[in-house]
Short mmCIF file of C-alpha atoms and ligand atoms in Angstrom, two decimals:
data_model
loop_
_atom_site.label_atom_id
_atom_site.label_comp_id
_atom_site.label_asym_id
_atom_site.label_seq_id
_atom_site.Cartn_x
_atom_site.Cartn_y
_atom_site.Cartn_z
CA MET K 1 52.85 -3.73 -13.49
CA ALA K 2 49.52 -2.10 -14.26
CA THR K 3 51.17 1.28 -14.90
CA HIS K 4 53.01 -0.10 -17.94
CA ASN K 5 49.85 -0.10 -20.06
CA SER K 6 49.54 3.60 -19.42
CA LEU K 7 50.27 6.38 -21.86
CA VAL K 8 52.79 9.07 -20.83
CA LEU K 9 52.72 12.39 -22.70
CA LEU K 10 56.04 14.18 -22.83
CA VAL K 11 55.84 17.88 -23.71
CA ASP K 12 59.35 19.23 -24.41
CA ASP K 13 61.16 20.83 -27.32
CA VAL K 14 64.79 20.25 -26.29
CA PRO K 15 66.08 17.25 -28.29
CA GLN K 16 68.51 16.22 -25.54
CA ASN K 17 65.75 16.10 -22.87
CA ILE K 18 63.50 14.17 -25.20
CA GLN K 19 66.19 11.64 -25.84
CA VAL K 20 67.14 11.10 -22.18
CA LEU K 21 63.56 10.98 -20.85
CA GLY K 22 62.38 8.93 -23.83
CA ASN K 23 65.05 6.33 -23.16
CA ILE K 24 64.26 6.09 -19.47
CA LEU K 25 60.52 5.64 -20.18
CA LYS K 26 61.14 3.20 -23.02
CA ASN K 27 63.45 1.11 -20.85
CA GLN K 28 60.70 0.93 -18.24
CA GLY K 29 58.25 -0.32 -20.86
CA TYR K 30 55.98 2.78 -20.88
CA SER K 31 54.30 3.85 -24.08
CA PHE K 32 54.63 7.56 -24.59
CA ALA K 33 53.61 10.33 -26.93
CA LEU K 34 55.59 13.44 -27.68
CA THR K 35 54.60 17.04 -28.38
CA THR K 36 56.92 19.99 -28.58
CA ASN K 37 54.66 23.03 -28.06
CA GLY K 38 51.26 24.13 -26.77
CA LYS K 39 49.45 23.87 -30.09
CA GLU K 40 50.52 20.28 -30.71
CA THR K 41 49.76 19.37 -27.11
CA PHE K 42 46.12 20.46 -27.29
CA GLU K 43 45.67 18.89 -30.71
CA LEU K 44 46.83 15.59 -29.25
CA LEU K 45 44.65 15.99 -26.15
CA GLU K 46 41.62 16.26 -28.43
CA LYS K 47 42.32 12.73 -29.72
CA LYS K 48 44.01 10.96 -26.81
CA THR K 49 43.80 11.03 -23.05
CA PRO K 50 47.22 10.32 -21.55
CA ASP K 51 47.48 8.95 -18.01
CA ILE K 52 50.19 11.41 -17.02
CA ILE K 53 51.83 14.49 -18.56
CA LEU K 54 55.49 15.44 -18.18
CA LEU K 55 55.55 19.16 -18.98
CA ASP K 56 58.52 21.41 -19.61
CA ILE K 57 58.22 25.07 -18.59
CA MET K 58 60.04 26.71 -21.48
CA LEU K 59 58.29 26.03 -24.77
CA PRO K 60 58.40 27.99 -28.04
CA ASP K 61 54.77 29.16 -28.38
CA GLU K 62 53.26 29.00 -24.88
CA ASP K 63 54.90 28.31 -21.53
CA GLY K 64 54.25 25.17 -19.46
CA PHE K 65 52.38 27.15 -16.74
CA SER K 66 49.79 28.38 -19.19
CA ILE K 67 49.38 24.89 -20.67
CA CYS K 68 48.98 23.44 -17.17
CA SER K 69 46.34 25.97 -16.12
CA LYS K 70 44.35 25.30 -19.33
CA ILE K 71 44.48 21.55 -18.65
CA LYS K 72 43.36 22.03 -15.04
CA SER K 73 40.43 24.24 -16.02
CA ASN K 74 39.14 21.73 -18.57
CA PRO K 75 36.70 19.29 -16.88
CA ASN K 76 37.64 16.51 -19.32
CA LEU K 77 41.39 16.86 -18.72
CA LYS K 78 41.82 18.12 -15.19
CA HIS K 79 42.06 14.61 -13.69
CA ILE K 80 45.34 13.95 -15.63
CA PRO K 81 48.33 14.40 -13.29
CA VAL K 82 50.92 16.91 -14.53
CA ILE K 83 54.59 16.69 -13.53
CA PHE K 84 56.73 19.74 -14.34
CA LEU K 85 60.24 19.39 -15.68
CA SER K 86 62.19 22.13 -13.90
CA ALA K 87 65.74 23.30 -13.30
CA LYS K 88 67.14 22.18 -9.98
CA HIS K 89 67.67 25.66 -8.51
CA ASP K 90 64.39 27.22 -9.55
CA ILE K 91 62.25 27.16 -6.39
CA LYS K 92 59.86 29.85 -7.65
CA ASP K 93 58.97 27.75 -10.70
CA LYS K 94 58.28 24.71 -8.55
CA ILE K 95 55.96 26.68 -6.26
CA ARG K 96 54.11 28.19 -9.24
CA GLY K 97 53.72 24.71 -10.74
CA PHE K 98 52.11 23.34 -7.56
CA GLU K 99 49.82 26.39 -7.35
CA LEU K 100 48.58 25.65 -10.85
CA GLY K 101 47.68 22.08 -9.93
CA ALA K 102 50.80 20.07 -10.82
CA VAL K 103 51.32 16.98 -8.66
CA ASP K 104 55.14 16.97 -8.72
CA TYR K 105 58.28 18.10 -10.49
CA ILE K 106 61.34 16.36 -11.88
CA THR K 107 64.60 18.28 -11.87
CA LYS K 108 67.10 18.52 -14.67
CA PRO K 109 69.52 16.88 -15.32
CA PHE K 110 67.32 13.80 -15.23
CA GLU K 111 68.24 10.87 -13.00
CA ASP K 112 66.76 7.48 -13.95
CA VAL K 113 65.72 6.61 -10.40
CA GLU K 114 63.99 9.93 -9.79
CA VAL K 115 62.09 9.89 -13.10
CA ILE K 116 60.98 6.28 -12.71
CA GLY K 117 60.02 6.72 -9.04
CA ARG K 118 57.94 9.85 -9.52
CA VAL K 119 56.25 8.76 -12.73
CA THR K 120 55.39 5.33 -11.35
CA ASN K 121 54.03 6.72 -8.05
CA HIS K 122 51.78 9.26 -9.66
CA LEU K 123 50.62 6.89 -12.34
CA GLN K 124 49.70 4.30 -9.74
CA ALA K 125 47.85 6.91 -7.68
CA LYS K 126 45.97 8.02 -10.80
CA LEU K 127 45.04 4.46 -11.74
CA ASP K 128 43.76 3.88 -8.18
CA ARG K 129 41.66 7.03 -8.36
CA ASP K 130 40.24 5.95 -11.74
CA LYS K 131 39.37 2.56 -10.28
CA ILE K 132 37.58 4.13 -7.30
CA GLU K 133 35.71 6.47 -9.62
CA ARG K 134 34.60 3.60 -11.87
CA TYR K 135 33.50 1.69 -8.77
CA ASN K 136 31.59 4.73 -7.48
CA HIS K 137 29.81 5.11 -10.82
CA LYS K 138 28.88 1.45 -10.71
CA LEU K 139 27.58 1.85 -7.17
CA GLU K 140 25.56 4.91 -8.16
CA ASP K 141 24.05 3.00 -11.08
CA MET K 142 23.19 0.09 -8.80
CA VAL K 143 21.61 2.40 -6.19
CA GLU K 144 19.61 4.17 -8.89
CA GLN K 145 18.41 0.88 -10.32
CA ARG K 146 17.49 -0.47 -6.88
CA THR K 147 15.67 2.74 -5.96
CA LYS K 148 13.64 2.52 -9.17
CA GLU K 149 12.70 -1.08 -8.38
CA LEU K 150 11.71 -0.15 -4.82
CA ILE K 151 9.55 2.75 -6.01
CA ILE K 152 7.78 0.47 -8.50
CA LYS K 153 7.21 -2.18 -5.79
CA GLU K 154 5.99 0.45 -3.32
CA ARG K 155 3.53 1.81 -5.91
CA GLU K 156 2.31 -1.65 -6.76
CA SER K 157 1.72 -2.41 -3.13
CA ILE K 158 -0.11 0.89 -2.50
CA LEU K 159 -2.26 0.21 -5.55
CA ALA K 160 -2.98 -3.35 -4.41
CA GLN K 161 -3.92 -2.15 -0.92
CA PHE K 162 -6.07 0.60 -2.36
CA MET K 163 -7.88 -1.82 -4.66
CA GLN K 164 -8.45 -4.21 -1.77
CA GLY K 165 -9.78 -1.31 0.30
CA VAL K 166 -12.20 -0.31 -2.47
CA ILE K 167 -13.39 -3.85 -2.94
CA HIS K 168 -13.75 -4.36 0.78
CA ASN K 169 -15.71 -1.15 1.24
CA VAL K 170 -18.13 -1.65 -1.65
CA ARG K 171 -18.89 -5.26 -0.84
CA GLY K 172 -20.92 -4.49 2.31
CA PRO K 173 -23.26 -1.87 0.84
CA ILE K 174 -23.75 -3.83 -2.39
CA THR K 175 -24.68 -6.91 -0.36
CA SER K 176 -27.27 -5.02 1.63
CA VAL K 177 -28.77 -3.49 -1.52
CA ALA K 178 -28.95 -6.96 -3.03
CA ASN K 179 -30.59 -8.29 0.17
CA GLY K 180 -33.13 -5.48 0.03
CA MET K 181 -33.97 -6.39 -3.54
CA ASP K 182 -34.42 -10.03 -2.54
CA VAL K 183 -36.96 -8.88 0.00
CA ILE K 184 -38.85 -6.95 -2.68
CA ASP K 185 -38.83 -10.07 -4.83
CA MET K 186 -40.24 -12.16 -1.99
CA MET K 187 -43.01 -9.64 -1.39
CA LYS K 188 -44.00 -9.62 -5.03
CA ASP K 189 -45.66 -13.05 -4.72
CA GLY K 190 -47.62 -11.89 -1.68
CA ILE K 191 -48.80 -8.77 -3.46
CA GLU K 192 -49.94 -10.72 -6.50
CA GLN K 193 -51.92 -13.03 -4.27
CA HIS K 194 -53.54 -10.10 -2.47
CA ILE K 195 -54.43 -8.41 -5.73
CA SER K 196 -56.15 -11.55 -6.99
CA GLN K 197 -58.42 -11.31 -3.94
CA SER K 198 -59.89 -7.88 -4.66
CA ASP K 199 -61.62 -7.53 -1.27
CA ILE K 200 -58.37 -6.83 0.67
CA GLN K 201 -57.23 -3.67 -1.05
CA SER K 202 -56.01 -2.02 2.14
CA SER K 203 -53.48 -4.73 2.95
CA VAL K 204 -52.10 -4.41 -0.60
CA ASN K 205 -51.59 -0.76 0.09
CA ASP K 206 -49.68 -1.53 3.30
CA GLU K 207 -47.29 -3.86 1.50
CA LEU K 208 -46.84 -1.41 -1.35
CA GLN K 209 -45.92 1.22 1.21
CA GLU K 210 -43.29 -1.11 2.62
CA ILE K 211 -41.88 -1.71 -0.86
CA TRP K 212 -41.59 1.99 -1.57
CA GLU K 213 -39.91 2.48 1.79
CA LEU K 214 -37.40 -0.27 1.02
CA ASN K 215 -36.71 1.13 -2.39
CA LYS K 216 -36.09 4.54 -0.91
CA LEU K 217 -33.57 3.07 1.52
CA ASN K 218 -31.89 1.11 -1.25
CA LYS K 219 -31.53 4.22 -3.31
CA GLU K 220 -30.04 6.09 -0.38
CA LYS K 221 -27.66 3.23 0.19
CA LEU K 222 -26.49 3.31 -3.40
CA GLU K 223 -26.03 7.06 -3.23
CA ALA K 224 -23.93 6.63 -0.07
CA LEU K 225 -21.92 3.98 -1.87
CA LEU K 226 -21.27 6.27 -4.82
CA LYS K 227 -20.24 9.07 -2.49
CA ASP K 228 -17.95 6.67 -0.70
CA LEU K 229 -16.37 5.55 -3.95
CA LYS K 230 -15.92 9.14 -5.01
CA SER K 231 -14.18 10.03 -1.78
CA MET K 232 -11.96 6.95 -1.96
CA LEU K 233 -10.90 7.81 -5.49
CA LYS K 234 -10.29 11.42 -4.58
CA LYS K 235 -8.27 10.40 -1.56
CA SER K 236 -6.11 8.18 -3.70
CA ARG K 237 -5.21 11.18 -5.79
CA THR K 238 -4.33 14.27 -3.77
CA ASP K 239 -6.06 16.60 -1.40
CA HIS K 240 -9.54 15.71 -0.26
CA ASN K 241 -10.11 18.59 2.13
CA GLU K 242 -13.15 19.90 0.31
CA GLU K 243 -15.02 16.70 1.20
CA ILE K 244 -14.63 17.37 4.90
CA GLU K 245 -17.71 18.77 6.61
CA ILE K 246 -18.96 19.36 10.12
CA THR K 247 -21.56 16.73 10.90
CA ASP K 248 -23.35 15.46 14.00
CA LEU K 249 -22.05 11.99 14.79
CA ASN K 250 -25.56 11.06 16.02
CA ARG K 251 -26.99 11.77 12.54
CA ILE K 252 -24.43 9.49 10.89
CA ILE K 253 -25.17 6.67 13.33
CA GLU K 254 -28.96 7.09 13.01
CA GLN K 255 -28.75 6.93 9.25
CA GLU K 256 -26.52 3.87 9.40
CA ILE K 257 -28.98 2.10 11.71
CA ASP K 258 -31.75 2.81 9.18
CA PHE K 259 -29.59 1.24 6.49
CA LEU K 260 -28.83 -1.75 8.69
CA ASN K 261 -32.54 -2.37 9.20
CA VAL K 262 -32.85 -3.13 5.50
CA ASP K 263 -31.10 -6.36 6.40
CA LEU K 264 -33.89 -8.59 7.76
CA GLU K 265 -31.52 -10.60 9.90
CA PHE K 266 -30.33 -7.45 11.63
CA LYS K 267 -33.85 -6.06 11.80
CA ASN K 268 -35.66 -9.13 13.15
CA LEU K 269 -33.09 -11.45 14.70
CA VAL K 270 -30.82 -9.07 16.59
CA THR K 271 -31.83 -7.51 19.89
CA LYS K 272 -30.63 -3.92 19.89
CA GLU K 273 -30.18 -1.36 22.58
CA ILE K 274 -29.53 2.02 21.09
CA ASN K 275 -28.47 4.90 23.31
CA LEU K 276 -27.70 8.03 21.37
CA SER K 277 -26.41 11.10 23.17
CA THR K 278 -29.01 13.84 23.62
CA LYS K 279 -26.30 16.45 23.12
CA PRO K 280 -25.10 17.23 19.58
CA LEU K 281 -21.76 15.65 18.67
CA PRO K 282 -20.23 17.92 16.01
CA ILE K 283 -17.23 16.35 14.27
CA LYS K 284 -15.34 17.46 11.15
CA VAL K 285 -15.11 14.41 8.90
CA ILE K 286 -15.82 12.88 5.53
CA THR K 287 -19.20 11.41 6.43
CA ALA K 288 -18.83 8.45 4.07
CA GLU K 289 -15.65 7.39 5.86
CA ILE K 290 -17.24 7.37 9.30
CA SER K 291 -20.25 5.49 7.89
CA GLN K 292 -17.89 2.91 6.48
CA LEU K 293 -16.03 2.63 9.77
CA PHE K 294 -19.31 2.03 11.61
CA GLN K 295 -20.44 -0.54 9.02
CA ASN K 296 -17.17 -2.45 9.33
CA LEU K 297 -17.57 -2.71 13.09
CA VAL K 298 -21.21 -3.80 12.92
CA LYS K 299 -20.32 -6.33 10.22
CA ASN K 300 -17.63 -7.75 12.51
CA SER K 301 -20.18 -8.06 15.32
CA MET K 302 -22.68 -9.76 13.00
CA ASP K 303 -19.93 -12.14 11.87
CA ALA K 304 -19.05 -12.89 15.49
CA LEU K 305 -22.72 -13.66 16.21
CA TYR K 306 -23.42 -15.79 13.18
CA GLN K 307 -23.91 -19.03 15.14
CA LYS K 308 -25.45 -17.46 18.22
CA PRO K 309 -29.20 -17.96 18.74
CA ASN K 310 -29.80 -14.83 20.88
CA LYS K 311 -27.90 -12.12 19.10
CA GLN K 312 -27.48 -8.74 20.69
CA ILE K 313 -25.77 -5.58 19.51
CA ASP K 314 -25.76 -2.39 21.56
CA ILE K 315 -24.92 0.99 20.10
CA GLU K 316 -24.09 4.03 22.18
CA THR K 317 -22.85 7.56 21.44
CA GLY K 318 -21.62 10.22 23.85
CA ILE K 319 -18.96 12.77 24.80
CA ASP K 320 -15.77 11.96 26.65
CA GLN K 321 -13.18 14.67 27.38
CA GLY K 322 -13.48 16.62 24.14
CA PHE K 323 -14.12 13.54 22.04
CA ALA K 324 -17.37 12.33 20.52
CA TYR K 325 -17.49 8.58 20.72
CA PHE K 326 -19.55 5.65 19.56
CA LYS K 327 -19.46 2.19 21.05
CA ILE K 328 -20.58 -1.04 19.46
CA SER K 329 -20.95 -4.00 21.82
CA ASP K 330 -21.99 -7.53 20.99
CA ASN K 331 -22.64 -10.73 22.92
CA GLY K 332 -20.43 -12.85 20.66
CA PRO K 333 -17.41 -14.90 21.73
CA GLY K 334 -15.23 -11.78 22.18
CA ILE K 335 -11.59 -11.57 21.17
CA PRO K 336 -9.07 -13.92 22.81
CA THR K 337 -6.45 -11.94 24.77
CA GLU K 338 -3.56 -13.37 22.76
CA LEU K 339 -5.09 -12.03 19.49
CA LEU K 340 -5.71 -8.50 20.80
CA PRO K 341 -2.30 -7.09 19.75
CA ARG K 342 -2.85 -8.31 16.17
CA ILE K 343 -6.42 -7.49 15.24
CA PHE K 344 -5.57 -4.04 13.76
CA ASP K 345 -2.71 -5.43 11.64
CA PRO K 346 -3.37 -5.35 7.89
CA PHE K 347 -4.62 -8.70 6.61
CA PHE K 348 -5.01 -10.23 10.07
CA THR K 349 -8.15 -12.34 10.07
CA THR K 350 -9.44 -15.44 11.80
CA LYS K 351 -12.09 -15.92 9.12
CA PRO K 352 -11.79 -18.17 6.08
CA LYS K 353 -10.97 -16.46 2.75
CA GLU K 354 -13.56 -18.52 0.80
CA SER K 355 -17.20 -19.08 1.72
CA ASN K 356 -18.35 -22.56 2.62
CA GLU K 357 -21.81 -23.59 1.38
CA ASP K 358 -22.42 -25.90 4.38
CA THR K 359 -21.28 -23.84 7.35
CA LYS K 360 -22.07 -20.42 5.80
CA ALA K 361 -19.28 -19.14 8.04
CA PRO K 362 -18.51 -15.46 7.32
CA THR K 363 -15.40 -14.80 5.24
CA GLY K 364 -12.78 -12.10 5.78
CA THR K 365 -9.77 -10.37 4.29
CA GLY K 366 -8.45 -8.74 7.46
CA ILE K 367 -8.63 -5.20 6.14
CA GLY K 368 -11.72 -3.98 8.00
CA LEU K 369 -10.16 -3.00 11.33
CA ARG K 370 -7.03 -1.66 9.61
CA PHE K 371 -9.25 0.71 7.64
CA CYS K 372 -11.10 1.68 10.86
CA LYS K 373 -7.85 2.45 12.64
CA SER K 374 -6.27 4.51 9.86
CA THR K 375 -9.53 6.42 9.34
CA ALA K 376 -9.94 7.21 13.07
CA GLU K 377 -6.28 8.24 13.33
CA SER K 378 -6.46 10.42 10.22
CA TYR K 379 -8.89 12.58 12.24
CA ARG K 380 -6.66 12.45 15.35
CA GLY K 381 -9.13 10.03 16.85
CA THR K 382 -8.69 6.56 18.31
CA ILE K 383 -10.20 3.13 18.12
CA SER K 384 -9.92 0.66 20.97
CA VAL K 385 -11.46 -2.60 22.04
CA GLU K 386 -12.60 -3.85 25.42
CA LYS K 387 -14.75 -6.61 26.88
CA SER K 388 -18.40 -5.75 26.42
CA GLN K 389 -20.90 -5.69 29.32
CA ILE K 390 -23.01 -8.20 27.41
CA GLY K 391 -20.29 -10.79 27.01
CA GLY K 392 -18.49 -10.25 23.68
CA ALA K 393 -16.37 -7.48 22.21
CA CYS K 394 -16.92 -3.73 22.53
CA PHE K 395 -15.23 -1.39 20.04
CA VAL K 396 -14.98 2.31 20.94
CA VAL K 397 -14.24 4.97 18.32
CA LYS K 398 -13.38 8.48 19.53
CA LEU K 399 -13.23 11.54 17.25
CA PRO K 400 -12.36 15.10 18.31
CA ILE K 401 -15.34 17.41 18.81
CA VAL K 402 -15.16 20.69 16.91
N1 ATP Q 1 -16.76 -8.06 17.28
C1 ATP Q 1 -15.81 -8.99 17.18
N2 ATP Q 1 -15.88 -10.16 17.89
C2 ATP Q 1 -14.92 -11.08 17.79
N3 ATP Q 1 -13.81 -10.98 17.01
C3 ATP Q 1 -13.68 -9.87 16.28
C4 ATP Q 1 -14.66 -8.82 16.31
N4 ATP Q 1 -14.23 -7.85 15.48
C5 ATP Q 1 -13.08 -8.26 14.95
N5 ATP Q 1 -12.74 -9.47 15.42
C6 ATP Q 1 -11.52 -10.24 15.08
O1 ATP Q 1 -10.58 -9.37 14.45
C7 ATP Q 1 -10.21 -9.91 13.18
C8 ATP Q 1 -9.89 -8.78 12.23
O2 ATP Q 1 -11.07 -8.05 11.90
P1 ATP Q 1 -11.12 -7.26 10.52
O3 ATP Q 1 -12.41 -6.56 10.47
O4 ATP Q 1 -9.91 -6.46 10.38
O5 ATP Q 1 -11.02 -8.40 9.45
P2 ATP Q 1 -12.11 -9.48 9.04
O6 ATP Q 1 -13.44 -9.09 9.59
O7 ATP Q 1 -11.59 -10.81 9.40
O8 ATP Q 1 -12.12 -9.35 7.46
P3 ATP Q 1 -12.72 -8.11 6.63
O9 ATP Q 1 -11.54 -7.53 5.91
O10 ATP Q 1 -13.68 -8.70 5.70
O11 ATP Q 1 -13.31 -7.13 7.57
C9 ATP Q 1 -11.38 -10.78 12.76
O12 ATP Q 1 -11.00 -11.77 11.84
C10 ATP Q 1 -11.83 -11.36 14.09
O13 ATP Q 1 -11.01 -12.45 14.46
MG1 MG Q 2 -14.20 -7.15 9.33
#
């Protein structure tokens, strides 16, 4: 029996009681310790933790009630069950013992069956409680460990998503700056030729003007990129309210179109119809975020048109029931109905991950539209997609007017 490995503490000073109880416990195979007064009892409790205490009421230095209440008010000892040894007729003592936290009493003169039954029951109950407590501790440790692991994983995933977002958002502007610089490089040869023929000074001036214009745009683009990076980093930390400003949506779109024109393919090979609202469209936003949202959508349209000979992109702004909106339509292949529910999911893409030298097919990570959606929604706005009038996809972003 599991209870037989337990330690019973007997607190009594009457030799006859000690002998009778000691024999009963010994015969049952219990190990037991003996103390005969309060002082000894607490000295022993400093060194050993018995599994049950059999406590007499009448002791020379301190009575059993006082010892019991000290045990029950000590956090390290209070879990030990105490059984009082009481005279048969003394009801008051029994009640007092229960009030002080005793679990039971054994009446004198001691009967083997009664002593064994009560001690065994309470010991078993105590061992069961200990087992449950150990199990609970183990569970708590496991939960704590698991929670720590989950927090670490969650942080890693947020960090990974954030890094991907940063990379995604800087790639577009850096590419257009690089394209602009390529153009300057190409023009350099022309300028050198012109200069060698000194009679066409005026045409040199025209080309120089174009270079300065391009450089100005490139610089603006880089500044926008830095602002964007700054806002992304700030956002990843805490509050970014101070970045929010009231801006006219038309101004953001106009500026973005200027930037887009740095890209010669967009400038020369795409037919554009631009219809900006004549009314102001005041919105309260982080400008860099809306610029990025617009760039992502135009980039998607350009990707969709990459094989199309007659490319067209239409841009429109306006007001609709308290919302400023902009629409970007293209005449690409559009989005197949079965893919519509998935296009805003993180990492959903139909584009290859790696570029292919032969096909030059655009690559994708599937973060663009996810970013657009969470940005629009962070301003209580919406993004939706419909079939465009010119054949392909039409994305509509709505942001509340202030
Ligand atoms: N204008 C569009 N015409 C056709 N399909 C589109 C258009 N815009 C988005 N899609 C589809 O939605 C998918 C998800 O777009 P999203 O911008 O989220 O990712 P991506 O462009 O593939 O990659 P990236 O993270 O580089 O933007 C695209 O892969 C494409 O299949
Ligand atoms: Mg995209």
